[in-house]
Amino acid sequence: MASDSSVGNDTDDYEETSFSLFELPVLVPVTTICIVLFFFGVAGNVAVILIFRRYKEMRTTVNMYLSSMAMSDALIFLGLPSDLYRIWKYRPYIFGNFLCKFIVYLSETCTYSTIAHITTLSLERYFAICFPLKVKATITKSRVKGVILLIWLFSSLTAVPILFLFGVEHPNGTLPEETNECSYLRKAASSGLLETMAWLSTLYFFLPVFCLVLVYGLICRKLWKTARHLEGQCAATREKCHQQTIKMLAVIVVAFVLCWLPLHVGRILFAQGNVVLYEISQYFNLISMMLFYLGASVNPVLYNVMSQKHRKAVCKFLHRGPLLPPRHFSRSGRTHARKTNMAGVSSLGNFVLQLSQTSMTTLFLS
């Protein structure tokens, strides 16, 4: 979960009296940013899923992975309200033991799932580009569905230990209704489960990153070699399509690494239990929490910026709606109304696209 390490033991009188880990000047801007990310992330990822389901031309094997990953990213945001509550007031936790465990488990499962989707999709592109004659027979839609199912199943199973690590408990000698915390269980942590899960999460991140670097290196070498031997318009068009896909996936991977690396570094620091680094790690984990949710919301913007096909699908999706005029309109009246409505919606679509591109530029320049 994004802010697993943002809930911990008391360190000073301020925490004892307010049960908050941060002061108000820190909490307000962080909360505002997270709320914006929540709405953009949920809306963007749901739009990706709807576009995939609505248009047959978008139902490629690549988009099957992307729509499943959008589902994972959208589910990640179910944990954001709980994270915000815990940074404002981590005691008492009022939502119960089941919800505490379930939200942390769901977040961990979706985190693993997103990482596995990016890795599997990159491997699929590697085979499609380096072994084009075999790809049609081996990479089919039915097999991709099976792979996606296995990704979700494997992610769900590997996140199961989280259910035993997290829960609601209170310090001995205190009233539960005043000091209940949704955090790691002290008994489970002392058994080594906390450190084990921290390292498992780290392997889940760094091994795929190593795999991605290797795969994209091989892909770039293949494209560089074949670029010198292209013959015919079809071959040039195919290579151009491959290059566009690779560029989009590479940007997604870079954004994934930049947004999720601080989360895993923070988990390692937290698992070490160094009291000296406690205050520093709390602010570090606050930043990593925001980057974590940024990573879950930025992919739809990247699709929009990097993929012309996706932009066309978004425009087509925005143009759909109650555009048909009443039946008593004349033929010329219907034509005029349709043109007027299409122009208005087209302006709205262009505005949304420009806003997305501007947001993406801001993200990379900030």
CSV table of C-alpha atoms in Angstrom, one decimal:
chain,number,residue,atom,x,y,z
A,1,MET,CA,0.0,0.0,0.0
A,2,ALA,CA,1.2,3.5,-0.8
A,3,SER,CA,1.5,4.7,2.8
A,4,ASP,CA,2.2,1.5,4.6
A,5,SER,CA,5.1,3.2,6.4
A,6,SER,CA,3.3,6.4,7.0
A,7,VAL,CA,1.6,4.9,10.0
A,8,GLY,CA,3.9,4.1,12.9
A,9,ASN,CA,4.7,4.5,16.6
A,10,ASP,CA,4.5,7.8,18.5
A,11,THR,CA,7.6,10.0,18.3
A,12,ASP,CA,6.8,13.2,20.0
A,13,ASP,CA,4.1,15.1,22.1
A,14,TYR,CA,2.5,16.5,18.9
A,15,GLU,CA,1.5,13.0,17.7
A,16,GLU,CA,0.3,12.1,21.2
A,17,THR,CA,-2.1,15.0,21.3
A,18,SER,CA,-3.3,15.2,17.8
A,19,PHE,CA,-2.9,11.7,16.5
A,20,SER,CA,-1.7,13.2,13.2
A,21,LEU,CA,1.7,12.5,11.6
A,22,PHE,CA,1.9,15.9,9.9
A,23,GLU,CA,1.0,19.5,10.5
A,24,LEU,CA,-1.8,21.3,8.7
A,25,PRO,CA,0.3,23.3,6.2
A,26,VAL,CA,1.6,19.9,4.9
A,27,LEU,CA,-1.7,18.1,5.0
A,28,VAL,CA,-3.8,20.6,3.1
A,29,PRO,CA,-1.8,20.7,-0.2
A,30,VAL,CA,-1.1,17.0,-0.1
A,31,THR,CA,-4.8,16.3,0.3
A,32,THR,CA,-5.7,18.7,-2.5
A,33,ILE,CA,-3.2,17.0,-4.9
A,34,CYS,CA,-4.4,13.5,-4.0
A,35,ILE,CA,-8.0,14.5,-4.6
A,36,VAL,CA,-7.1,15.8,-8.1
A,37,LEU,CA,-5.2,12.7,-8.8
A,38,PHE,CA,-8.1,10.6,-7.7
A,39,PHE,CA,-10.6,12.1,-10.1
A,40,PHE,CA,-8.2,12.2,-13.0
A,41,GLY,CA,-7.0,8.7,-12.3
A,42,VAL,CA,-10.3,7.1,-12.0
A,43,ALA,CA,-11.9,9.0,-14.9
A,44,GLY,CA,-8.9,8.3,-17.2
A,45,ASN,CA,-8.6,4.6,-16.4
A,46,VAL,CA,-12.3,4.0,-16.7
A,47,ALA,CA,-12.3,5.8,-20.0
A,48,VAL,CA,-9.5,3.5,-21.3
A,49,ILE,CA,-11.7,0.4,-20.3
A,50,LEU,CA,-14.8,1.8,-21.9
A,51,ILE,CA,-13.0,2.7,-25.2
A,52,PHE,CA,-11.6,-0.8,-25.3
A,53,ARG,CA,-15.0,-2.4,-24.8
A,54,ARG,CA,-16.8,-0.1,-27.2
A,55,TYR,CA,-14.6,-0.1,-30.3
A,56,LYS,CA,-13.6,-3.4,-32.1
A,57,GLU,CA,-10.6,-1.8,-33.7
A,58,MET,CA,-9.1,-1.1,-30.3
A,59,ARG,CA,-9.3,-4.7,-29.2
A,60,THR,CA,-5.8,-5.7,-30.1
A,61,THR,CA,-3.6,-7.8,-27.8
A,62,VAL,CA,-1.7,-4.7,-26.7
A,63,ASN,CA,-4.9,-2.9,-25.7
A,64,MET,CA,-6.1,-6.0,-23.9
A,65,TYR,CA,-3.1,-5.7,-21.6
A,66,LEU,CA,-3.5,-1.9,-21.3
A,67,SER,CA,-7.2,-2.1,-20.4
A,68,SER,CA,-6.5,-4.8,-17.8
A,69,MET,CA,-3.8,-2.6,-16.4
A,70,ALA,CA,-6.2,0.3,-16.4
A,71,MET,CA,-8.5,-1.8,-14.2
A,72,SER,CA,-5.7,-2.4,-11.8
A,73,ASP,CA,-4.8,1.3,-11.7
A,74,ALA,CA,-8.4,2.3,-11.1
A,75,LEU,CA,-8.7,-0.2,-8.2
A,76,ILE,CA,-5.5,1.2,-6.6
A,77,PHE,CA,-7.4,4.5,-6.0
A,78,LEU,CA,-9.9,2.7,-3.7
A,79,GLY,CA,-7.1,2.9,-1.1
A,80,LEU,CA,-6.6,6.6,-1.4
A,81,PRO,CA,-9.5,7.7,1.0
A,82,SER,CA,-8.1,5.4,3.7
A,83,ASP,CA,-4.5,6.7,3.2
A,84,LEU,CA,-5.8,10.3,3.5
A,85,TYR,CA,-7.7,9.5,6.6
A,86,ARG,CA,-4.6,7.9,8.1
A,87,ILE,CA,-2.3,10.8,7.5
A,88,TRP,CA,-4.9,13.2,9.0
A,89,LYS,CA,-5.8,11.0,11.9
A,90,TYR,CA,-4.2,7.6,12.2
A,91,ARG,CA,-5.8,7.1,15.6
A,92,PRO,CA,-8.4,5.9,16.1
A,93,TYR,CA,-9.1,3.9,13.0
A,94,ILE,CA,-12.8,3.7,12.8
A,95,PHE,CA,-13.4,1.5,9.7
A,96,GLY,CA,-12.8,-1.9,11.3
A,97,ASN,CA,-10.2,-4.7,11.0
A,98,PHE,CA,-11.7,-6.3,7.8
A,99,LEU,CA,-11.6,-3.0,5.8
A,100,CYS,CA,-8.1,-2.3,7.0
A,101,LYS,CA,-6.8,-5.7,5.8
A,102,PHE,CA,-8.8,-5.6,2.6
A,103,ILE,CA,-7.7,-2.2,1.4
A,104,VAL,CA,-4.0,-3.0,2.1
A,105,TYR,CA,-4.4,-6.3,0.3
A,106,LEU,CA,-6.2,-4.9,-2.7
A,107,SER,CA,-3.6,-2.1,-3.1
A,108,GLU,CA,-0.8,-4.7,-2.9
A,109,THR,CA,-2.5,-7.0,-5.3
A,110,CYS,CA,-3.1,-4.2,-7.8
A,111,THR,CA,0.5,-3.0,-7.4
A,112,TYR,CA,1.9,-6.4,-8.3
A,113,SER,CA,-0.6,-6.7,-11.1
A,114,THR,CA,0.4,-3.4,-12.7
A,115,ILE,CA,4.0,-4.3,-12.6
A,116,ALA,CA,3.3,-7.8,-14.1
A,117,HIS,CA,1.2,-6.2,-16.9
A,118,ILE,CA,3.9,-3.8,-17.9
A,119,THR,CA,6.5,-6.6,-17.9
A,120,THR,CA,4.4,-9.1,-19.9
A,121,LEU,CA,3.3,-6.5,-22.4
A,122,SER,CA,6.9,-5.5,-23.0
A,123,LEU,CA,7.8,-9.2,-23.6
A,124,GLU,CA,4.9,-9.6,-26.0
A,125,ARG,CA,6.2,-6.6,-28.0
A,126,TYR,CA,9.7,-8.2,-28.0
A,127,PHE,CA,8.4,-11.4,-29.6
A,128,ALA,CA,6.2,-9.4,-32.0
A,129,ILE,CA,9.1,-7.4,-33.3
A,130,CYS,CA,12.0,-9.9,-33.1
A,131,PHE,CA,10.0,-13.0,-34.2
A,132,PRO,CA,7.2,-11.6,-36.5
A,133,LEU,CA,6.6,-14.9,-38.4
A,134,LYS,CA,5.8,-16.8,-35.2
A,135,VAL,CA,3.8,-14.1,-33.4
A,136,LYS,CA,0.5,-14.6,-35.2
A,137,ALA,CA,0.4,-18.3,-34.3
A,138,THR,CA,1.6,-17.9,-30.7
A,139,ILE,CA,0.2,-14.6,-29.5
A,140,THR,CA,-3.6,-14.9,-29.9
A,141,LYS,CA,-6.4,-13.1,-28.1
A,142,SER,CA,-7.5,-16.2,-26.3
A,143,ARG,CA,-3.9,-16.8,-25.0
A,144,VAL,CA,-3.6,-13.2,-23.9
A,145,LYS,CA,-6.8,-13.5,-21.9
A,146,GLY,CA,-5.3,-16.6,-20.2
A,147,VAL,CA,-2.1,-14.7,-19.5
A,148,ILE,CA,-4.1,-11.8,-18.0
A,149,LEU,CA,-6.0,-14.2,-15.8
A,150,LEU,CA,-2.8,-15.8,-14.6
A,151,ILE,CA,-1.3,-12.3,-13.8
A,152,TRP,CA,-4.3,-11.5,-11.6
A,153,LEU,CA,-4.3,-14.9,-10.0
A,154,PHE,CA,-0.5,-14.8,-9.3
A,155,SER,CA,-0.7,-11.2,-8.0
A,156,SER,CA,-3.6,-12.1,-5.7
A,157,LEU,CA,-1.8,-15.1,-4.2
A,158,THR,CA,1.6,-13.4,-3.6
A,159,ALA,CA,-0.2,-10.6,-1.8
A,160,VAL,CA,-1.9,-13.0,0.7
A,161,PRO,CA,0.8,-12.6,3.4
A,162,ILE,CA,-0.3,-8.9,3.7
A,163,LEU,CA,-3.6,-10.2,5.3
A,164,PHE,CA,-1.5,-11.6,8.2
A,165,LEU,CA,0.8,-8.6,8.4
A,166,PHE,CA,-1.7,-5.8,8.7
A,167,GLY,CA,-4.7,-5.2,10.9
A,168,VAL,CA,-6.2,-3.1,13.6
A,169,GLU,CA,-4.7,-3.2,17.1
A,170,HIS,CA,-4.1,-0.8,20.0
A,171,PRO,CA,-1.2,-0.5,22.6
A,172,ASN,CA,-1.6,-2.4,25.8
A,173,GLY,CA,-3.3,-0.5,28.6
A,174,THR,CA,-5.2,1.9,26.2
A,175,LEU,CA,-8.8,2.1,25.2
A,176,PRO,CA,-9.5,0.6,21.7
A,177,GLU,CA,-12.0,3.3,20.7
A,178,GLU,CA,-9.2,5.9,21.3
A,179,THR,CA,-6.0,4.3,20.1
A,180,ASN,CA,-7.0,1.7,17.4
A,181,GLU,CA,-4.5,1.8,14.5
A,182,CYS,CA,-4.6,0.3,11.0
A,183,SER,CA,-0.9,-0.7,10.8
A,184,TYR,CA,1.4,-3.7,10.7
A,185,LEU,CA,0.7,-6.1,13.6
A,186,ARG,CA,3.6,-6.0,16.1
A,187,LYS,CA,3.6,-9.8,16.6
A,188,ALA,CA,3.7,-10.4,12.8
A,189,ALA,CA,6.4,-7.8,12.3
A,190,SER,CA,8.6,-9.3,15.1
A,191,SER,CA,8.4,-12.7,13.3
A,192,GLY,CA,10.1,-11.3,10.3
A,193,LEU,CA,7.1,-11.1,8.0
A,194,LEU,CA,7.4,-7.3,7.7
A,195,GLU,CA,10.9,-7.5,6.4
A,196,THR,CA,10.1,-10.5,4.2
A,197,MET,CA,7.2,-8.6,2.5
A,198,ALA,CA,9.4,-5.5,2.0
A,199,TRP,CA,12.0,-7.6,0.2
A,200,LEU,CA,9.3,-9.4,-1.8
A,201,SER,CA,7.9,-6.1,-2.9
A,202,THR,CA,11.4,-4.9,-3.8
A,203,LEU,CA,12.0,-8.0,-5.9
A,204,TYR,CA,8.6,-7.4,-7.6
A,205,PHE,CA,9.9,-4.0,-8.7
A,206,PHE,CA,13.6,-4.4,-9.5
A,207,LEU,CA,13.5,-7.8,-11.3
A,208,PRO,CA,10.9,-6.5,-13.8
A,209,VAL,CA,12.9,-3.3,-14.2
A,210,PHE,CA,16.0,-5.3,-15.1
A,211,CYS,CA,13.9,-7.4,-17.5
A,212,LEU,CA,12.5,-4.3,-19.1
A,213,VAL,CA,15.9,-2.8,-19.7
A,214,LEU,CA,17.1,-6.0,-21.3
A,215,VAL,CA,14.0,-6.4,-23.5
A,216,TYR,CA,14.1,-2.8,-24.7
A,217,GLY,CA,17.8,-3.1,-25.4
A,218,LEU,CA,17.1,-6.2,-27.6
A,219,ILE,CA,14.2,-4.5,-29.3
A,220,CYS,CA,16.2,-1.3,-30.1
A,221,ARG,CA,19.0,-3.5,-31.6
A,222,LYS,CA,16.5,-5.3,-33.8
A,223,LEU,CA,14.8,-2.2,-35.0
A,224,TRP,CA,18.2,-0.6,-35.8
A,225,LYS,CA,19.3,-3.6,-37.8
A,226,THR,CA,16.0,-4.0,-39.8
A,227,ALA,CA,15.8,-0.3,-40.5
A,228,ARG,CA,18.6,-0.6,-43.0
A,229,HIS,CA,16.9,-3.4,-44.9
A,230,LEU,CA,13.3,-2.1,-45.3
A,231,GLU,CA,11.7,-2.8,-48.6
A,232,GLY,CA,8.3,-1.6,-49.7
A,233,GLN,CA,5.7,0.6,-48.2
A,234,CYS,CA,4.1,-2.2,-46.1
A,235,ALA,CA,7.4,-3.0,-44.4
A,236,ALA,CA,8.0,0.7,-43.7
A,237,THR,CA,4.5,1.1,-42.3
A,238,ARG,CA,4.9,-2.0,-40.0
A,239,GLU,CA,8.2,-0.7,-38.7
A,240,LYS,CA,6.8,2.7,-38.1
A,241,CYS,CA,3.9,1.1,-36.1
A,242,HIS,CA,6.3,-0.9,-34.1
A,243,GLN,CA,8.4,2.1,-33.3
A,244,GLN,CA,5.4,4.1,-32.2
A,245,THR,CA,4.3,1.3,-29.9
A,246,ILE,CA,7.8,1.0,-28.4
A,247,LYS,CA,8.0,4.7,-27.8
A,248,MET,CA,4.7,4.7,-25.9
A,249,LEU,CA,5.6,1.6,-23.8
A,250,ALA,CA,9.1,3.0,-23.1
A,251,VAL,CA,7.6,6.3,-21.8
A,252,ILE,CA,5.1,4.2,-19.7
A,253,VAL,CA,8.0,2.2,-18.2
A,254,VAL,CA,10.1,5.4,-17.4
A,255,ALA,CA,7.0,7.0,-15.7
A,256,PHE,CA,6.5,3.7,-13.8
A,257,VAL,CA,10.1,3.7,-12.5
A,258,LEU,CA,10.1,7.4,-11.6
A,259,CYS,CA,6.8,7.2,-9.8
A,260,TRP,CA,7.1,3.9,-8.0
A,261,LEU,CA,10.8,3.8,-7.1
A,262,PRO,CA,10.5,6.1,-4.0
A,263,LEU,CA,7.7,3.8,-2.7
A,264,HIS,CA,10.0,0.8,-2.7
A,265,VAL,CA,13.0,2.7,-1.3
A,266,GLY,CA,10.7,3.9,1.5
A,267,ARG,CA,9.6,0.4,2.3
A,268,ILE,CA,13.2,-0.8,2.6
A,269,LEU,CA,14.0,2.1,5.0
A,270,PHE,CA,10.9,1.4,7.0
A,271,ALA,CA,11.6,-2.3,7.3
A,272,GLN,CA,15.0,-1.5,8.8
A,273,GLY,CA,13.3,0.2,11.7
A,274,ASN,CA,15.9,2.9,12.1
A,275,VAL,CA,14.6,5.4,14.7
A,276,VAL,CA,17.0,8.1,13.6
A,277,LEU,CA,15.5,8.1,10.1
A,278,TYR,CA,11.9,8.0,11.3
A,279,GLU,CA,11.0,11.6,10.8
A,280,ILE,CA,12.8,11.8,7.5
A,281,SER,CA,11.2,8.6,6.3
A,282,GLN,CA,7.7,9.9,7.1
A,283,TYR,CA,8.1,12.9,4.8
A,284,PHE,CA,9.8,10.7,2.2
A,285,ASN,CA,6.9,8.3,2.3
A,286,LEU,CA,4.4,11.1,2.0
A,287,ILE,CA,6.0,12.1,-1.3
A,288,SER,CA,6.2,8.5,-2.4
A,289,MET,CA,2.5,8.1,-1.7
A,290,MET,CA,1.7,11.0,-4.0
A,291,LEU,CA,4.0,9.7,-6.7
A,292,PHE,CA,2.4,6.2,-6.3
A,293,TYR,CA,-1.0,7.6,-7.1
A,294,LEU,CA,0.4,9.8,-9.8
A,295,GLY,CA,1.8,6.6,-11.4
A,296,ALA,CA,-1.6,5.1,-11.3
A,297,SER,CA,-3.2,8.1,-13.0
A,298,VAL,CA,-0.7,9.1,-15.6
A,299,ASN,CA,-1.0,6.2,-18.0
A,300,PRO,CA,-4.2,7.3,-19.8
A,301,VAL,CA,-2.5,10.7,-20.4
A,302,LEU,CA,0.5,8.9,-21.8
A,303,TYR,CA,-1.7,6.9,-24.2
A,304,ASN,CA,-3.3,10.1,-25.3
A,305,VAL,CA,0.0,11.9,-26.0
A,306,MET,CA,2.0,9.0,-27.5
A,307,SER,CA,-0.7,7.1,-29.5
A,308,GLN,CA,-2.5,8.7,-32.5
A,309,LYS,CA,-4.8,5.7,-32.6
A,310,HIS,CA,-5.8,6.2,-29.0
A,311,ARG,CA,-6.4,10.0,-29.6
A,312,LYS,CA,-8.8,9.1,-32.5
A,313,ALA,CA,-10.6,6.7,-30.3
A,314,VAL,CA,-10.9,9.3,-27.5
A,315,CYS,CA,-12.3,11.8,-30.0
A,316,LYS,CA,-14.8,9.2,-31.3
A,317,PHE,CA,-15.8,8.3,-27.8
A,318,LEU,CA,-16.4,12.0,-26.9
A,319,HIS,CA,-18.5,12.5,-30.0
A,320,ARG,CA,-20.9,9.8,-29.1
A,321,GLY,CA,-24.0,11.0,-27.2
A,322,PRO,CA,-27.5,12.5,-27.6
A,323,LEU,CA,-26.6,14.2,-30.9
A,324,LEU,CA,-29.7,13.1,-32.9
A,325,PRO,CA,-32.2,15.9,-33.4
A,326,PRO,CA,-36.0,15.4,-32.8
A,327,ARG,CA,-37.9,13.6,-35.6
A,328,HIS,CA,-40.0,16.5,-36.6
A,329,PHE,CA,-36.9,18.4,-37.9
A,330,SER,CA,-36.6,18.8,-41.6
A,331,ARG,CA,-33.7,17.2,-43.4
A,332,SER,CA,-31.9,20.5,-43.7
A,333,GLY,CA,-32.6,21.2,-40.1
A,334,ARG,CA,-31.2,17.8,-39.0
A,335,THR,CA,-28.1,18.4,-41.1
A,336,HIS,CA,-27.5,21.8,-39.6
A,337,ALA,CA,-28.1,20.6,-36.0
A,338,ARG,CA,-25.8,17.6,-36.5
A,339,LYS,CA,-23.0,19.9,-37.8
A,340,THR,CA,-23.5,22.3,-34.9
A,341,ASN,CA,-23.4,19.6,-32.3
A,342,MET,CA,-20.4,17.9,-33.8
A,343,ALA,CA,-18.5,21.2,-33.9
A,344,GLY,CA,-19.3,21.8,-30.2
A,345,VAL,CA,-18.3,18.4,-29.1
A,346,SER,CA,-15.2,18.5,-31.3
A,347,SER,CA,-14.2,21.7,-29.5
A,348,LEU,CA,-14.7,20.0,-26.2
A,349,GLY,CA,-12.6,17.0,-27.4
A,350,ASN,CA,-9.8,19.3,-28.5
A,351,PHE,CA,-9.9,21.1,-25.2
A,352,VAL,CA,-9.6,17.8,-23.3
A,353,LEU,CA,-6.7,16.6,-25.5
A,354,GLN,CA,-4.9,19.9,-25.1
A,355,LEU,CA,-5.4,19.8,-21.4
A,356,SER,CA,-4.0,16.2,-21.2
A,357,GLN,CA,-0.9,17.2,-23.3
A,358,THR,CA,-0.3,20.3,-21.2
A,359,SER,CA,-0.6,18.2,-18.0
A,360,MET,CA,1.9,15.7,-19.4
A,361,THR,CA,4.3,18.4,-20.3
A,362,THR,CA,4.0,19.8,-16.9
A,363,LEU,CA,4.7,16.4,-15.3
A,364,PHE,CA,7.9,15.9,-17.2
A,365,LEU,CA,9.2,19.4,-16.8
A,366,SER,CA,8.4,19.7,-13.1
